[in-house]
């Protein structure tokens, strides 16, 4: 049996660890890279290294940015009375593309998923209460999946049990302009706009 060179095997295994990349896709990527000139491969490697060195997590909202605090948190023209909780940085990009939200964000970096050993402690979840001063509406814009719904429910109950004053705070859930099982990052602007407009009180 023909054995692939070690360098190919190891890079294939690395690609397989990425979400959505199976063994065959990983192999195709590696063999495609074999045709790249060396300077392009070096450029690719440099950009992978720069991915970590050139980005930071915003210390306020936890979005990925080039600076801390990020552009959104630094923008005094944003509506400080609305805080939108999303699962991933890609969700922020999707909502910003829709142009329908001008408030602030809080990025969890995931959703509660016990089957995958992801609990509240693995997410940027418990510091939400520190950001509620001056906020009149907390929008729970987690994905309309089982995990997203469970996360939204947990956040709502956590805030209500935290002793935070709820007199001026309205907790709403993003409307279901999004189909059940869909991810925010793949939704078009019109769908996102309808989902935000159709949010309801939790």
Short mmCIF file of C-alpha atoms in Angstrom, two decimals:
data_model
loop_
_atom_site.label_atom_id
_atom_site.label_comp_id
_atom_site.label_asym_id
_atom_site.label_seq_id
_atom_site.Cartn_x
_atom_site.Cartn_y
_atom_site.Cartn_z
CA UNK A 1 0.00 0.00 0.00
CA UNK A 2 1.32 3.45 -0.97
CA UNK A 3 1.97 5.61 2.06
CA UNK A 4 1.55 9.38 1.84
CA UNK A 5 4.51 11.52 2.90
CA UNK A 6 4.46 12.45 6.56
CA UNK A 7 4.14 16.20 5.83
CA UNK A 8 0.97 15.57 3.80
CA UNK A 9 -0.53 13.29 6.45
CA UNK A 10 0.12 15.74 9.27
CA UNK A 11 -1.27 18.76 7.41
CA UNK A 12 -4.32 16.73 6.38
CA UNK A 13 -4.94 15.83 10.03
CA UNK A 14 -4.64 19.52 10.95
CA UNK A 15 -7.23 20.57 8.36
CA UNK A 16 -9.57 17.78 9.54
CA UNK A 17 -9.74 19.45 12.96
CA UNK A 18 -11.41 22.50 11.40
CA UNK A 19 -15.23 22.56 11.57
CA UNK A 20 -16.93 21.36 8.41
CA UNK A 21 -13.76 19.81 6.95
CA UNK A 22 -13.86 16.04 6.50
CA UNK A 23 -10.97 13.72 5.54
CA UNK A 24 -11.54 14.01 1.77
CA UNK A 25 -11.89 17.80 1.84
CA UNK A 26 -8.76 18.05 3.97
CA UNK A 27 -6.82 15.92 1.52
CA UNK A 28 -8.00 18.02 -1.43
CA UNK A 29 -6.88 21.20 0.33
CA UNK A 30 -3.43 19.79 1.05
CA UNK A 31 -2.86 18.53 -2.51
CA UNK A 32 -4.09 21.88 -3.84
CA UNK A 33 -1.51 23.65 -1.66
CA UNK A 34 1.20 21.40 -3.10
CA UNK A 35 0.77 23.24 -6.42
CA UNK A 36 1.34 26.65 -4.82
CA UNK A 37 4.71 28.31 -5.40
CA UNK A 38 6.81 28.43 -2.23
CA UNK A 39 6.41 32.21 -1.84
CA UNK A 40 2.61 31.86 -1.82
CA UNK A 41 2.80 29.10 0.78
CA UNK A 42 5.00 31.34 2.91
CA UNK A 43 2.49 34.15 2.53
CA UNK A 44 -0.28 31.75 3.60
CA UNK A 45 1.75 30.67 6.65
CA UNK A 46 2.50 34.30 7.58
CA UNK A 47 -1.19 35.17 7.47
CA UNK A 48 -2.02 32.23 9.74
CA UNK A 49 0.49 33.51 12.29
CA UNK A 50 -0.84 37.08 11.91
CA UNK A 51 -4.36 35.82 12.65
CA UNK A 52 -3.46 35.57 16.32
CA UNK A 53 -0.92 38.37 16.51
CA UNK A 54 -3.10 40.89 14.68
CA UNK A 55 -6.36 40.34 16.57
CA UNK A 56 -7.57 40.81 20.15
CA UNK A 57 -10.80 40.17 22.01
CA UNK A 58 -12.50 43.37 23.09
CA UNK A 59 -12.34 43.56 26.87
CA UNK A 60 -15.88 44.93 26.98
CA UNK A 61 -18.01 42.98 24.47
CA UNK A 62 -15.59 40.12 23.61
CA UNK A 63 -15.87 40.70 19.86
CA UNK A 64 -12.80 40.07 17.70
CA UNK A 65 -11.05 43.30 16.80
CA UNK A 66 -7.73 44.95 15.98
CA UNK A 67 -8.05 47.18 19.04
CA UNK A 68 -9.32 47.07 22.62
CA UNK A 69 -11.95 48.39 23.08
CA UNK A 70 -13.36 47.54 19.66
CA UNK A 71 -14.82 50.01 17.15
CA UNK A 72 -18.40 49.43 18.30
CA UNK A 73 -17.67 49.86 22.01
CA UNK A 74 -15.59 52.98 21.23
CA UNK A 75 -18.34 54.57 19.14
CA UNK A 76 -20.20 57.07 21.35
CA UNK A 77 -22.87 57.52 18.66
CA UNK A 78 -24.16 53.96 19.20
CA UNK A 79 -27.35 53.52 21.21
CA UNK A 80 -26.04 52.78 24.71
CA UNK A 81 -29.51 51.77 25.92
CA UNK A 82 -29.64 48.57 23.79
CA UNK A 83 -27.40 45.56 24.37
CA UNK A 84 -27.63 42.65 21.92
CA UNK A 85 -26.31 39.25 23.03
CA UNK A 86 -25.04 37.01 20.21
CA UNK A 87 -23.24 33.69 20.08
CA UNK A 88 -20.34 34.44 17.73
CA UNK A 89 -18.38 37.38 16.23
CA UNK A 90 -19.78 36.39 12.81
CA UNK A 91 -23.25 37.17 14.16
CA UNK A 92 -22.11 40.75 14.88
CA UNK A 93 -20.93 41.07 11.27
CA UNK A 94 -24.26 39.75 9.99
CA UNK A 95 -26.28 42.18 12.11
CA UNK A 96 -24.04 45.09 11.13
CA UNK A 97 -24.48 44.22 7.44
CA UNK A 98 -28.24 44.32 7.90
CA UNK A 99 -27.97 47.93 9.11
CA UNK A 100 -30.94 47.37 11.42
CA UNK A 101 -29.22 47.58 14.81
CA UNK A 102 -27.33 50.58 16.19
CA UNK A 103 -26.81 49.49 19.79
CA UNK A 104 -24.03 47.59 21.56
CA UNK A 105 -23.13 43.88 21.49
CA UNK A 106 -22.08 41.16 23.88
CA UNK A 107 -20.46 38.10 22.25
CA UNK A 108 -20.72 34.80 24.14
CA UNK A 109 -18.39 32.76 21.88
CA UNK A 110 -20.74 29.81 21.83
CA UNK A 111 -23.95 28.48 23.33
CA UNK A 112 -24.75 26.21 26.25
CA UNK A 113 -24.44 22.65 24.94
CA UNK A 114 -24.18 19.99 27.69
CA UNK A 115 -23.66 17.18 25.16
CA UNK A 116 -20.48 18.96 24.01
CA UNK A 117 -19.43 19.77 27.59
CA UNK A 118 -20.09 23.50 27.07
CA UNK A 119 -21.64 25.10 30.12
CA UNK A 120 -22.12 28.74 31.17
CA UNK A 121 -18.58 28.80 32.59
CA UNK A 122 -17.10 28.19 29.14
CA UNK A 123 -18.84 31.28 27.72
CA UNK A 124 -18.51 35.04 28.24
CA UNK A 125 -21.85 34.99 29.97
CA UNK A 126 -21.62 35.97 33.62
CA UNK A 127 -20.18 39.44 32.98
CA UNK A 128 -23.34 40.58 31.14
CA UNK A 129 -24.74 41.89 34.43
CA UNK A 130 -21.80 44.32 34.70
CA UNK A 131 -22.90 45.96 31.44
CA UNK A 132 -26.54 46.61 32.29
CA UNK A 133 -26.16 50.08 33.80
CA UNK A 134 -27.99 52.51 31.50
CA UNK A 135 -29.36 49.64 29.38
CA UNK A 136 -33.15 49.66 28.92
CA UNK A 137 -33.35 46.67 26.55
CA UNK A 138 -31.35 43.46 26.52
CA UNK A 139 -31.88 41.64 23.21
CA UNK A 140 -31.18 37.89 23.32
CA UNK A 141 -30.14 37.19 19.73
CA UNK A 142 -28.79 33.68 20.16
CA UNK A 143 -29.50 31.28 17.29
CA UNK A 144 -32.98 29.70 17.10
CA UNK A 145 -31.61 26.24 17.87
CA UNK A 146 -32.06 24.05 20.96
CA UNK A 147 -28.72 25.32 22.30
CA UNK A 148 -29.51 28.94 21.45
CA UNK A 149 -32.93 28.77 23.12
CA UNK A 150 -31.44 27.15 26.23
CA UNK A 151 -28.77 29.85 26.38
CA UNK A 152 -31.33 32.65 26.05
CA UNK A 153 -33.44 31.13 28.82
CA UNK A 154 -30.40 30.72 31.08
CA UNK A 155 -29.34 34.35 30.57
CA UNK A 156 -32.85 35.62 31.30
CA UNK A 157 -33.11 33.60 34.51
CA UNK A 158 -29.54 34.42 35.55
CA UNK A 159 -30.15 38.17 35.27
CA UNK A 160 -33.44 37.95 37.16
CA UNK A 161 -31.78 35.97 39.97
CA UNK A 162 -28.62 38.11 40.09
CA UNK A 163 -30.17 40.92 42.09
CA UNK A 164 -29.79 43.32 39.17
CA UNK A 165 -32.46 46.03 39.20
CA UNK A 166 -34.96 45.12 36.48
CA UNK A 167 -37.19 48.18 36.87
CA UNK A 168 -35.80 49.84 33.74
CA UNK A 169 -34.65 46.68 31.92
CA UNK A 170 -36.70 44.93 29.28
CA UNK A 171 -35.40 41.51 28.20
CA UNK A 172 -36.46 40.57 24.68
CA UNK A 173 -35.83 37.57 22.44
CA UNK A 174 -35.01 38.02 18.76
CA UNK A 175 -38.08 37.36 16.59
CA UNK A 176 -38.35 34.20 14.55
CA UNK A 177 -37.94 35.79 11.17
CA UNK A 178 -35.12 33.25 11.17
CA UNK A 179 -36.10 29.65 10.47
CA UNK A 180 -35.63 27.20 13.33
CA UNK A 181 -32.23 25.52 13.05
CA UNK A 182 -30.67 28.37 11.04
CA UNK A 183 -27.57 30.38 12.02
CA UNK A 184 -27.63 34.18 12.14
CA UNK A 185 -24.40 34.48 10.14
CA UNK A 186 -26.05 32.91 7.05
CA UNK A 187 -29.22 35.03 7.13
CA UNK A 188 -29.84 37.84 4.67
CA UNK A 189 -30.34 41.45 5.75
CA UNK A 190 -34.13 41.50 5.26
CA UNK A 191 -34.61 38.36 7.37
CA UNK A 192 -32.41 39.79 10.13
CA UNK A 193 -34.30 43.09 10.06
CA UNK A 194 -37.64 41.29 10.44
CA UNK A 195 -36.22 39.13 13.23
CA UNK A 196 -35.05 42.21 15.15
CA UNK A 197 -38.34 44.05 14.59
CA UNK A 198 -40.30 40.97 15.72
CA UNK A 199 -38.42 40.46 18.99
CA UNK A 200 -40.60 39.77 22.02
CA UNK A 201 -40.39 40.23 25.74
CA UNK A 202 -38.99 37.21 27.60
#
